[in-house]
JSON list of N, CA, C and O in Angstrom, two decimals:
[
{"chain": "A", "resi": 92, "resn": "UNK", "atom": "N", "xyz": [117.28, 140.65, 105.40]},
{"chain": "A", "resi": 92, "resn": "UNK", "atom": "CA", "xyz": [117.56, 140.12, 106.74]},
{"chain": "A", "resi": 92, "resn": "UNK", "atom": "C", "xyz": [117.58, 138.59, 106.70]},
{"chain": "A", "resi": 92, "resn": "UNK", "atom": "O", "xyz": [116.71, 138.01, 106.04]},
{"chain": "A", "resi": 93, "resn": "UNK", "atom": "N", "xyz": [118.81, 137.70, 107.55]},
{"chain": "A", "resi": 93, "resn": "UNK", "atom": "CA", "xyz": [119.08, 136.41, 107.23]},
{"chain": "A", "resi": 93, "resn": "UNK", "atom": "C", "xyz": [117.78, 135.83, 108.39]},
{"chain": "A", "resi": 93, "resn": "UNK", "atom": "O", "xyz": [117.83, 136.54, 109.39]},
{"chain": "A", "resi": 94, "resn": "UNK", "atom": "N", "xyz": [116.71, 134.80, 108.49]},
{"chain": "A", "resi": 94, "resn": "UNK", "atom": "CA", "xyz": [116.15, 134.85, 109.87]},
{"chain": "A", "resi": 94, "resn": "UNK", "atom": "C", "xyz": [116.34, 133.42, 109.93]},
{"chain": "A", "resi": 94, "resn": "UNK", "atom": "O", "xyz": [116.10, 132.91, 111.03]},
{"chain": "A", "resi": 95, "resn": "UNK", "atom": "N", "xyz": [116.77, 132.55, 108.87]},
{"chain": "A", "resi": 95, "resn": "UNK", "atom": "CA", "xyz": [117.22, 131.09, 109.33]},
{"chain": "A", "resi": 95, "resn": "UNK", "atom": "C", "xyz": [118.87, 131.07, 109.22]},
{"chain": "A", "resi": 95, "resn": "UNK", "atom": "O", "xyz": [119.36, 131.93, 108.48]},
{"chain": "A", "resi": 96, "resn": "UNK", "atom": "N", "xyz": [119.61, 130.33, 109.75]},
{"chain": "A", "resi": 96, "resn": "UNK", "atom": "CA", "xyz": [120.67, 129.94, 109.80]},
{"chain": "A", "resi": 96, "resn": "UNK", "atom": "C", "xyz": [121.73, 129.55, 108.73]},
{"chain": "A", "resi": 96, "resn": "UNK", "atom": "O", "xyz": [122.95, 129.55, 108.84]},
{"chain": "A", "resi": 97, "resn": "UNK", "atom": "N", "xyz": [120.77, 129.15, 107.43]},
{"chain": "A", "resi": 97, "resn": "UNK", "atom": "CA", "xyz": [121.62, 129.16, 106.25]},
{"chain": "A", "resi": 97, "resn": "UNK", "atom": "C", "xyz": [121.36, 130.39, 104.90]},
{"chain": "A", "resi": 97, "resn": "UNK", "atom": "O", "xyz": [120.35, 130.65, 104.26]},
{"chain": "A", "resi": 98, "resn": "UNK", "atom": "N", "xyz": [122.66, 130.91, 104.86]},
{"chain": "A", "resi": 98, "resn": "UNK", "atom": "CA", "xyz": [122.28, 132.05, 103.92]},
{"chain": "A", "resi": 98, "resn": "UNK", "atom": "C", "xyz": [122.64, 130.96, 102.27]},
{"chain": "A", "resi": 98, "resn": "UNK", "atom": "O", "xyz": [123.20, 129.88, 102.08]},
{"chain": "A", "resi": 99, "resn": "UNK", "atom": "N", "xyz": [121.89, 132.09, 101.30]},
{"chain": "A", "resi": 99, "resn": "UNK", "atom": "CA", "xyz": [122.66, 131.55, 99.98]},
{"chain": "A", "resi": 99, "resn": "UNK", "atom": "C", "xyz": [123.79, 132.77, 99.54]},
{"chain": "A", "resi": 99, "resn": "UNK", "atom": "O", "xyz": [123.89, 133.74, 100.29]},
{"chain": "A", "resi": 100, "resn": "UNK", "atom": "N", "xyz": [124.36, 132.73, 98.69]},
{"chain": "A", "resi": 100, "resn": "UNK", "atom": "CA", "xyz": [125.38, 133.44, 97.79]},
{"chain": "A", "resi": 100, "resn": "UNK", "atom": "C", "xyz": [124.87, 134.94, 97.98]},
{"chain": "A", "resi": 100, "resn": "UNK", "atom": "O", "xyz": [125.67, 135.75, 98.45]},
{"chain": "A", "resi": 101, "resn": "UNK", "atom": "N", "xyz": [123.52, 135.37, 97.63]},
{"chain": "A", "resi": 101, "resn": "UNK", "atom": "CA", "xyz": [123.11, 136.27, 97.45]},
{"chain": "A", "resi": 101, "resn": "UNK", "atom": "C", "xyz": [123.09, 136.97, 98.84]},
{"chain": "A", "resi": 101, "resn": "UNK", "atom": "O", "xyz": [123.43, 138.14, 99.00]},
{"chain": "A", "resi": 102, "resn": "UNK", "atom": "N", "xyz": [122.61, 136.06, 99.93]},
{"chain": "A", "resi": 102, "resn": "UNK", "atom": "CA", "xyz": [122.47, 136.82, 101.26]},
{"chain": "A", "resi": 102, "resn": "UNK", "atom": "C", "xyz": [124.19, 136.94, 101.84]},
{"chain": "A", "resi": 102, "resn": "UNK", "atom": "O", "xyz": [124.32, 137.79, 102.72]},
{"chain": "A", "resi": 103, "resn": "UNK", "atom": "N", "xyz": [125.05, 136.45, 101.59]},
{"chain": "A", "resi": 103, "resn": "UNK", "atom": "CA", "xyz": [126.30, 136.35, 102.15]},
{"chain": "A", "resi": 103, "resn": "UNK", "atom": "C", "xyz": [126.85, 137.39, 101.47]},
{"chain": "A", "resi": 103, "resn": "UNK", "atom": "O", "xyz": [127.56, 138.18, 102.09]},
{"chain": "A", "resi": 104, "resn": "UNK", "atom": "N", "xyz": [126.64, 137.54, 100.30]},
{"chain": "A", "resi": 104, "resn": "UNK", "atom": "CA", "xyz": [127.39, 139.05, 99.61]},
{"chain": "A", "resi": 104, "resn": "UNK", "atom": "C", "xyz": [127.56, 139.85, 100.19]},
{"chain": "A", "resi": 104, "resn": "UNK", "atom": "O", "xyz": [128.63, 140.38, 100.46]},
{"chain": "A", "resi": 105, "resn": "UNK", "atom": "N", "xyz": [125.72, 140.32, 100.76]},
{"chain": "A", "resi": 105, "resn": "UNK", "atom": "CA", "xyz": [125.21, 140.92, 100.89]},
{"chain": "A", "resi": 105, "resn": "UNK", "atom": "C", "xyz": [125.71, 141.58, 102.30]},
{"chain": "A", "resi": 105, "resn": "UNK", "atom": "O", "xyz": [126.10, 142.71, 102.60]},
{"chain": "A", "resi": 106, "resn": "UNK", "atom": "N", "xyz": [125.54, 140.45, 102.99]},
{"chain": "A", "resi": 106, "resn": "UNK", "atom": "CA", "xyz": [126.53, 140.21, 104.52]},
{"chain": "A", "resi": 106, "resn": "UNK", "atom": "C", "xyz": [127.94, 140.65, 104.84]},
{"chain": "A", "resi": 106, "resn": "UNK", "atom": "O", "xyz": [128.61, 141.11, 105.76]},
{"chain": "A", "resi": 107, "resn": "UNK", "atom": "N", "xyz": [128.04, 140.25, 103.56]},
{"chain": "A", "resi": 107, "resn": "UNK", "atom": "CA", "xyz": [130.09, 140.55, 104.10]},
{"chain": "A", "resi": 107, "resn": "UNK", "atom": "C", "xyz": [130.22, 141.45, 102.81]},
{"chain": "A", "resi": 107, "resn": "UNK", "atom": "O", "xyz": [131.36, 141.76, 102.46]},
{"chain": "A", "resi": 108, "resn": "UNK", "atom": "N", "xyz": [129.15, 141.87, 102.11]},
{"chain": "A", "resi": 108, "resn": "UNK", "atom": "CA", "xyz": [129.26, 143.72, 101.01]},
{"chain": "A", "resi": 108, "resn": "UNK", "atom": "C", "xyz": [130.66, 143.64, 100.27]},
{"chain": "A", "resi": 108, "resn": "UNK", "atom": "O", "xyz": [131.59, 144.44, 100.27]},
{"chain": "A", "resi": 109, "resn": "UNK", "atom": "N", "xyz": [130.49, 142.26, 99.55]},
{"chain": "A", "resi": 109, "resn": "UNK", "atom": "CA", "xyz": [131.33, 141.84, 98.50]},
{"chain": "A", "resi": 109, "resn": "UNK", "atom": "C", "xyz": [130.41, 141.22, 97.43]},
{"chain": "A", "resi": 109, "resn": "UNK", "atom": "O", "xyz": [129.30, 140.69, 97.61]},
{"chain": "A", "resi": 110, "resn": "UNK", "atom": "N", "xyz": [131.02, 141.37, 96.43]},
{"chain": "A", "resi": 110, "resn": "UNK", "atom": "CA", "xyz": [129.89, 140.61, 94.99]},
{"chain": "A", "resi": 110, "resn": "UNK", "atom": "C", "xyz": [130.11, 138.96, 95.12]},
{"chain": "A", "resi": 110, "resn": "UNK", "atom": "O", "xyz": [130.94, 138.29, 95.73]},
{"chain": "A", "resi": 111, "resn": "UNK", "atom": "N", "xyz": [129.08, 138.65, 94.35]},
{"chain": "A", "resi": 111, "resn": "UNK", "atom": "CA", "xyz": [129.50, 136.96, 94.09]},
{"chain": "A", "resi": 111, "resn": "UNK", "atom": "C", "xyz": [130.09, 136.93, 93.74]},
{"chain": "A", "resi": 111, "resn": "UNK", "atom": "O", "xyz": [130.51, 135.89, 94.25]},
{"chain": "A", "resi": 112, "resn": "UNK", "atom": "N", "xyz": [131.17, 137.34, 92.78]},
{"chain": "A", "resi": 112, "resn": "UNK", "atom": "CA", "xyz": [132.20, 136.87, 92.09]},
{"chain": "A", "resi": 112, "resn": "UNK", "atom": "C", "xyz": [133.85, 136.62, 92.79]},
{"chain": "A", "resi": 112, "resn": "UNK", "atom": "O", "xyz": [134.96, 136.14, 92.52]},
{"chain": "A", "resi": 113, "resn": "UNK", "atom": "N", "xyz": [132.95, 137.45, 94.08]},
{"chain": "A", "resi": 113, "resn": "UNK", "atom": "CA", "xyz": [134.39, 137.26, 95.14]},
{"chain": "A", "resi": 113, "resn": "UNK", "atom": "C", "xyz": [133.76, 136.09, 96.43]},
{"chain": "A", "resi": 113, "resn": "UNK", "atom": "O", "xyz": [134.53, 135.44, 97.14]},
{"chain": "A", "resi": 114, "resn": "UNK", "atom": "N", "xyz": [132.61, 136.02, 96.51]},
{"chain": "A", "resi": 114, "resn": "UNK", "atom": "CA", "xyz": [131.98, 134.60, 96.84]},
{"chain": "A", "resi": 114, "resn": "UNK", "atom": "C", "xyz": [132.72, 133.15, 95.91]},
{"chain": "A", "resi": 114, "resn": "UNK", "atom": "O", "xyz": [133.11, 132.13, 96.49]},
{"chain": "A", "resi": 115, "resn": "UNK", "atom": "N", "xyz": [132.77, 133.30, 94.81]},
{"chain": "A", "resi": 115, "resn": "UNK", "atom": "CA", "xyz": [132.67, 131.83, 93.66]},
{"chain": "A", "resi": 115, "resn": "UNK", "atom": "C", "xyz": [134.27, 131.83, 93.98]},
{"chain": "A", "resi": 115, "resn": "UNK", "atom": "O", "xyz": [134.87, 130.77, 94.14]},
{"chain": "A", "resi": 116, "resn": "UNK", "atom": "N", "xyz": [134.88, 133.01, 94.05]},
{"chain": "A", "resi": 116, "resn": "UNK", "atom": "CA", "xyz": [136.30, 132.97, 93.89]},
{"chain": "A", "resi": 116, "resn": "UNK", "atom": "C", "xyz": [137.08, 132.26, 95.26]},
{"chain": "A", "resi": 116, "resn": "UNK", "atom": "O", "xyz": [138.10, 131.57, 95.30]},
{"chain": "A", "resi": 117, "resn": "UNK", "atom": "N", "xyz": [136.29, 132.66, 96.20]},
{"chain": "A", "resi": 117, "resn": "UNK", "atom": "CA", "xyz": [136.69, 132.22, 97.54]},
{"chain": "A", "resi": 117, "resn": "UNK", "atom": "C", "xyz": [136.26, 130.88, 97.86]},
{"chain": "A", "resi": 117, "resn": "UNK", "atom": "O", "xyz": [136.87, 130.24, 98.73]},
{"chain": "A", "resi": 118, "resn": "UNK", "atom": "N", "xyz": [135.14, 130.33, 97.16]},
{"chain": "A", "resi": 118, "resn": "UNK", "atom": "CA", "xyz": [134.77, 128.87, 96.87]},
{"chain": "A", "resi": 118, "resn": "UNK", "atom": "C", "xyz": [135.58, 127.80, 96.32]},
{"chain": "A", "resi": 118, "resn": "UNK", "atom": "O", "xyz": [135.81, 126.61, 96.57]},
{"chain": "A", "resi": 119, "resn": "UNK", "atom": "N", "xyz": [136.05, 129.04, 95.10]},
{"chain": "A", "resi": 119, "resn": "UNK", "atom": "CA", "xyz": [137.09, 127.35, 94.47]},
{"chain": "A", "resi": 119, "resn": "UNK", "atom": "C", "xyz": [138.17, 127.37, 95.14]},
{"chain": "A", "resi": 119, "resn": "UNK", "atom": "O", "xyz": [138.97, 126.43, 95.09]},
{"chain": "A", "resi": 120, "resn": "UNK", "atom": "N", "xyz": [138.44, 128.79, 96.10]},
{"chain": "A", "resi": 120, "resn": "UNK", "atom": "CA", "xyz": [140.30, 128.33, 97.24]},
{"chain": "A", "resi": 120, "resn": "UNK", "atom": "C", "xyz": [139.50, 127.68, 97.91]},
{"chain": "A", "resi": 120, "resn": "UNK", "atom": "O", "xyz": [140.07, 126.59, 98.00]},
{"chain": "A", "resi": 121, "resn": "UNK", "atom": "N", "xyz": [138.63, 127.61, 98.39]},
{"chain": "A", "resi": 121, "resn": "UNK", "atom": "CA", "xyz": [138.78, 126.85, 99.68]},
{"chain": "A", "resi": 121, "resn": "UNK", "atom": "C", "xyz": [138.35, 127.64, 101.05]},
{"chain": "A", "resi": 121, "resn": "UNK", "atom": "O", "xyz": [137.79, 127.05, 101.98]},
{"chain": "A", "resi": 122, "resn": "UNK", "atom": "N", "xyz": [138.57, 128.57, 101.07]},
{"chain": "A", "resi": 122, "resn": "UNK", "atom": "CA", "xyz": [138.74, 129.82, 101.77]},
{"chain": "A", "resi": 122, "resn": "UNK", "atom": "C", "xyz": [137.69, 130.13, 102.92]},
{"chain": "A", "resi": 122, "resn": "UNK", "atom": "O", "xyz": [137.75, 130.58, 104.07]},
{"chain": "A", "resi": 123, "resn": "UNK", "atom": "N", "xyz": [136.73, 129.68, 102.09]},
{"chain": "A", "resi": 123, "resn": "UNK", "atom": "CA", "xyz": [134.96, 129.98, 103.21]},
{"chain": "A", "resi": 123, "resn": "UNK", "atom": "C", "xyz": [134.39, 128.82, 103.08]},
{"chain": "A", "resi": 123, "resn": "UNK", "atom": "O", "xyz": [134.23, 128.05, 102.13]},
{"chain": "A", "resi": 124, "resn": "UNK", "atom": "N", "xyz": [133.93, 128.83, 104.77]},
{"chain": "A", "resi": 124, "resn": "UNK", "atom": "CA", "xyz": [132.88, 127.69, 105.16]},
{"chain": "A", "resi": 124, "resn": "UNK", "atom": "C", "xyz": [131.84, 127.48, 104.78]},
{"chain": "A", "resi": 124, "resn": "UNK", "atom": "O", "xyz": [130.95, 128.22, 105.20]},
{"chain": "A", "resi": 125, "resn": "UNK", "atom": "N", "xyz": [131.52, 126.48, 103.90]},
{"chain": "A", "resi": 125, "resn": "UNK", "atom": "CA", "xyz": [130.61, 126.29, 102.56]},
{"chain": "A", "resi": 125, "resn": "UNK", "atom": "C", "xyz": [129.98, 124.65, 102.67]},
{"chain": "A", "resi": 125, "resn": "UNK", "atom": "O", "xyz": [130.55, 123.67, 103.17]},
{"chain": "A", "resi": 126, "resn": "UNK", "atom": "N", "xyz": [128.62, 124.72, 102.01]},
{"chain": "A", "resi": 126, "resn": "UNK", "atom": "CA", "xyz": [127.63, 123.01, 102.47]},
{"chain": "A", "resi": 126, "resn": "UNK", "atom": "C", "xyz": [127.30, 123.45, 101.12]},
{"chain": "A", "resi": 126, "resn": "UNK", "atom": "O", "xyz": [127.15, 124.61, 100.74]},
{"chain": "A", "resi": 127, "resn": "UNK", "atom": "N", "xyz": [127.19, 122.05, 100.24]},
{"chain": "A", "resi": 127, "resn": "UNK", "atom": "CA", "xyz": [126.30, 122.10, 99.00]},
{"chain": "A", "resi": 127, "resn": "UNK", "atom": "C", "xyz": [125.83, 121.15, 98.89]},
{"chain": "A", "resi": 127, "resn": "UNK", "atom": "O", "xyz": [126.26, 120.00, 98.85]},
{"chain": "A", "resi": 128, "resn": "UNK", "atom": "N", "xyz": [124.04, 121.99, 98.80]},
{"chain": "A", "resi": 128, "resn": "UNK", "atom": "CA", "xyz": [122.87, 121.11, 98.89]},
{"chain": "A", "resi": 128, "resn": "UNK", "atom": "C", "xyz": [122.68, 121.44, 97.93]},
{"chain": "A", "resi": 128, "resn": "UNK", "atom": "O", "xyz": [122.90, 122.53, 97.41]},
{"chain": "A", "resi": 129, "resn": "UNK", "atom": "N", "xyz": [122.00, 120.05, 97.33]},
{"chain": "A", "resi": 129, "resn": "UNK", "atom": "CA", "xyz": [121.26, 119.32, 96.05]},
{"chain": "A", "resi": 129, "resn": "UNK", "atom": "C", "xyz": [121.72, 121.25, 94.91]},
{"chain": "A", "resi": 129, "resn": "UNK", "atom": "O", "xyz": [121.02, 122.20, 94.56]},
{"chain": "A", "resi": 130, "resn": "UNK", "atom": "N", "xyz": [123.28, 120.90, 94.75]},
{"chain": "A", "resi": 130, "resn": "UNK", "atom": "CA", "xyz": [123.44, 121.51, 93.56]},
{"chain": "A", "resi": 130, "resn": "UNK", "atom": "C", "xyz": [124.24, 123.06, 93.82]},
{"chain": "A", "resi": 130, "resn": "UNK", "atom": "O", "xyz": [125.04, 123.68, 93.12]},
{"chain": "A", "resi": 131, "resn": "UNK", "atom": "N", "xyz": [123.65, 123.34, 95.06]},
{"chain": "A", "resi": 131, "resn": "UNK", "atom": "CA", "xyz": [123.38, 125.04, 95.49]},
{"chain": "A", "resi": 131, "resn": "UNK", "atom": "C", "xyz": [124.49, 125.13, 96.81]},
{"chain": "A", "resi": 131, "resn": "UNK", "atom": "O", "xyz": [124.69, 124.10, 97.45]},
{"chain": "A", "resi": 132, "resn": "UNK", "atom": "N", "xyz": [125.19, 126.40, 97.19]},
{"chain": "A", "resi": 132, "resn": "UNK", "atom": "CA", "xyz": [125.99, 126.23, 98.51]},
{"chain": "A", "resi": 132, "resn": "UNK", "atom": "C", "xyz": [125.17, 127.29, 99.21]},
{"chain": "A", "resi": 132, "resn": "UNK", "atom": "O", "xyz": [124.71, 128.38, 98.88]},
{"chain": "A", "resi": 133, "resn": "UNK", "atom": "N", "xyz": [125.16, 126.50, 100.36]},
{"chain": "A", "resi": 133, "resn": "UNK", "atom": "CA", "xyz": [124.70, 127.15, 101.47]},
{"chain": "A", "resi": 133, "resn": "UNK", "atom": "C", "xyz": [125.65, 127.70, 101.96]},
{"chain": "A", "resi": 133, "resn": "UNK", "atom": "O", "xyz": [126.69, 127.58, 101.31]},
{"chain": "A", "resi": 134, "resn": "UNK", "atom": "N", "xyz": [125.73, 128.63, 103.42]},
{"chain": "A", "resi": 134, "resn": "UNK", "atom": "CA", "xyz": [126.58, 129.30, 104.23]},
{"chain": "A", "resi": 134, "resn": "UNK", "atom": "C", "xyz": [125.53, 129.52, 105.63]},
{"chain": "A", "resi": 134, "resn": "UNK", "atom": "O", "xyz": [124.47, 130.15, 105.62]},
{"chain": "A", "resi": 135, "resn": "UNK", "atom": "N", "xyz": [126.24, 128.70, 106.99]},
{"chain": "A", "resi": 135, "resn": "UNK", "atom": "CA", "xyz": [125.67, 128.48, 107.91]},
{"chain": "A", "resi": 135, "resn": "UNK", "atom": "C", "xyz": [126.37, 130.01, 108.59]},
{"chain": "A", "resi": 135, "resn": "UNK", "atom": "O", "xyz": [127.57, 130.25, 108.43]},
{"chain": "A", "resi": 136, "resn": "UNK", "atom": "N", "xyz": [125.48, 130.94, 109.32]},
{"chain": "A", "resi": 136, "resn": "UNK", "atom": "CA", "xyz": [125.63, 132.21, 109.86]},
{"chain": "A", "resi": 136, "resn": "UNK", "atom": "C", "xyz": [126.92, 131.98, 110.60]},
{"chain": "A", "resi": 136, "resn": "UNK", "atom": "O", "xyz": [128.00, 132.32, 110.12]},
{"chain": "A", "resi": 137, "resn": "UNK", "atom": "N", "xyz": [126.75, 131.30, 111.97]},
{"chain": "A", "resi": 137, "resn": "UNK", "atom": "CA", "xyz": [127.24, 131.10, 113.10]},
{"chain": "A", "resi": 137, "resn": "UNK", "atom": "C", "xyz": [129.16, 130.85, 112.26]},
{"chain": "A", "resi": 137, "resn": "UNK", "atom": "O", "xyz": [130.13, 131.55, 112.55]},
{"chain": "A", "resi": 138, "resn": "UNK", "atom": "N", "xyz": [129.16, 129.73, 111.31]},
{"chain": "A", "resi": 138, "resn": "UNK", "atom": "CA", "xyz": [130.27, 129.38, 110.91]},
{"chain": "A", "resi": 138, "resn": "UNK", "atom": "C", "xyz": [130.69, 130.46, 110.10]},
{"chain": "A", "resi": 138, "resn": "UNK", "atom": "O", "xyz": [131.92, 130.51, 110.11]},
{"chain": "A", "resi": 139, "resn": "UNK", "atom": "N", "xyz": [130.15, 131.42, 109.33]},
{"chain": "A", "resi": 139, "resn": "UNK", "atom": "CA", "xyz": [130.45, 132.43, 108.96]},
{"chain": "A", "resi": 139, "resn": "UNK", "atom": "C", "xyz": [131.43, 133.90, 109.81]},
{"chain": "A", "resi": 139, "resn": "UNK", "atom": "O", "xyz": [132.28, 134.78, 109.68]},
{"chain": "A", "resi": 140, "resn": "UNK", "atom": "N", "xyz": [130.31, 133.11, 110.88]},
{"chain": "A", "resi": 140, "resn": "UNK", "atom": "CA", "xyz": [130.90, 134.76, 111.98]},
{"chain": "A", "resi": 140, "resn": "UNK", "atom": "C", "xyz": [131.73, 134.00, 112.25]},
{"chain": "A", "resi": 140, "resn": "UNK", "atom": "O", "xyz": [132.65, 134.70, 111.83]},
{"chain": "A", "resi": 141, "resn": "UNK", "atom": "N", "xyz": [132.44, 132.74, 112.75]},
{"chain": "A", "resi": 141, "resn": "UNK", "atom": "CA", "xyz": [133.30, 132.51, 112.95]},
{"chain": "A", "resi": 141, "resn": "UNK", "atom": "C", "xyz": [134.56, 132.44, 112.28]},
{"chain": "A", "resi": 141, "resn": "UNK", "atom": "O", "xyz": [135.58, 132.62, 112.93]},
{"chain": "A", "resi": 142, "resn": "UNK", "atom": "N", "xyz": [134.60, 132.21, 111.15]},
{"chain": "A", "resi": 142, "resn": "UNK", "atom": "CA", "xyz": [135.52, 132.08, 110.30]},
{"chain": "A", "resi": 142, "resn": "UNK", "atom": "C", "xyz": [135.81, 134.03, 109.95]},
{"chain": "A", "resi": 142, "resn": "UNK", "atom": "O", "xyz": [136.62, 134.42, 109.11]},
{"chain": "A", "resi": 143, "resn": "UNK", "atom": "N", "xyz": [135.30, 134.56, 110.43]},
{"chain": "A", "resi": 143, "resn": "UNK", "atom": "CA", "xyz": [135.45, 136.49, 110.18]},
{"chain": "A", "resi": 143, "resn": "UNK", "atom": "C", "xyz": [136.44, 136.49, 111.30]},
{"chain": "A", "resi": 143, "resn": "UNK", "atom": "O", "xyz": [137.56, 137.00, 111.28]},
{"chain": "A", "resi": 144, "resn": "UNK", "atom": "N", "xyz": [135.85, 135.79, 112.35]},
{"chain": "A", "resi": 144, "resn": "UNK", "atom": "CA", "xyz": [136.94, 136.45, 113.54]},
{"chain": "A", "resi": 144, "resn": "UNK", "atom": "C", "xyz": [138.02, 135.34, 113.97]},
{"chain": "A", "resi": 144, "resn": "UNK", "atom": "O", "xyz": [138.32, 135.05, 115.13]},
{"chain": "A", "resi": 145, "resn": "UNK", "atom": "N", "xyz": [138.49, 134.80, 112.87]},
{"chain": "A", "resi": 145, "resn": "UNK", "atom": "CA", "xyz": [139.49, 133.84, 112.28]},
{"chain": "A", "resi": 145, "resn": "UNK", "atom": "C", "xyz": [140.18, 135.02, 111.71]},
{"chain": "A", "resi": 145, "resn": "UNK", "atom": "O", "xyz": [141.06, 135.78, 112.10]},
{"chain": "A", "resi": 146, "resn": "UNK", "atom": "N", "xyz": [139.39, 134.90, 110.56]},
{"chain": "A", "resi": 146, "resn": "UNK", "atom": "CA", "xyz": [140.41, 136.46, 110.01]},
{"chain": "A", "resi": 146, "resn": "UNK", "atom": "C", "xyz": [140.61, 137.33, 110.41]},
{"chain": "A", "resi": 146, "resn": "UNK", "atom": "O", "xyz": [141.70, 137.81, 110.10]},
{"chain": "A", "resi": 147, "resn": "UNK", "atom": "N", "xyz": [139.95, 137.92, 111.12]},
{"chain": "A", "resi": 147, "resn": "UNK", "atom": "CA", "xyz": [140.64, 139.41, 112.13]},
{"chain": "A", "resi": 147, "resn": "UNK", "atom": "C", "xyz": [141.67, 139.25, 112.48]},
{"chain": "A", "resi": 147, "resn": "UNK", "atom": "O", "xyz": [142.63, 139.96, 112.20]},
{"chain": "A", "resi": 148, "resn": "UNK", "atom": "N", "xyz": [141.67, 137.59, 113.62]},
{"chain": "A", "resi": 148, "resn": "UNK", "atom": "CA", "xyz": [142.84, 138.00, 114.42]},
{"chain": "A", "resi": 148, "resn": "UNK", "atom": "C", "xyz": [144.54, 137.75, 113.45]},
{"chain": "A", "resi": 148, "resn": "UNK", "atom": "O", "xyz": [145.64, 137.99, 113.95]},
{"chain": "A", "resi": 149, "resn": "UNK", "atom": "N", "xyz": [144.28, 137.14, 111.75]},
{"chain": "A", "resi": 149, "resn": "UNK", "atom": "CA", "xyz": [145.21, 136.74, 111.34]},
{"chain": "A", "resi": 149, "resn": "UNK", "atom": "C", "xyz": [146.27, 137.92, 110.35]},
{"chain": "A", "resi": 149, "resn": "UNK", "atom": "O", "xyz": [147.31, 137.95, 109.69]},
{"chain": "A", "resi": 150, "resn": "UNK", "atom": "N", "xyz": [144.87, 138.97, 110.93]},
{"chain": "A", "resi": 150, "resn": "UNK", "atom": "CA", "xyz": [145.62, 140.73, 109.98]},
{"chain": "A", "resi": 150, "resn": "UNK", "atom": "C", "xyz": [145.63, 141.30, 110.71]},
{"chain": "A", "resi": 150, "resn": "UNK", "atom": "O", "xyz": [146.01, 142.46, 110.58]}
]
């Protein structure tokens, strides 16, 4: 369960029930709303759900 606002790699997988490797892949397009702190990318919830129902309405 996410209970602060920034997930890591592992909790976002987990979230959107895809592996990291389709996380890292969607990192180097560009693709997902992504912060990297000291080294590590974060993923802010709110910008997450938003960027999902970005994609809904674009399929």
């Amino acid at each position: 369960m996410i209970t602060s606002g920034l997930m890591t790699i592992d909790d976002l997988a987990g979230y959107l029930k895809v592996t990291r490797r389709t996380i890292y892949e969607w990192l180097k397009l560009n693709k997902i709303p992504a912060v990297k702190l000291v080294g590590q990318w974060r993923f802010k919830k709110d910008k997450i759900d938003a960027w999902l129902d970005g994609q809904a309405r674009h399929n």
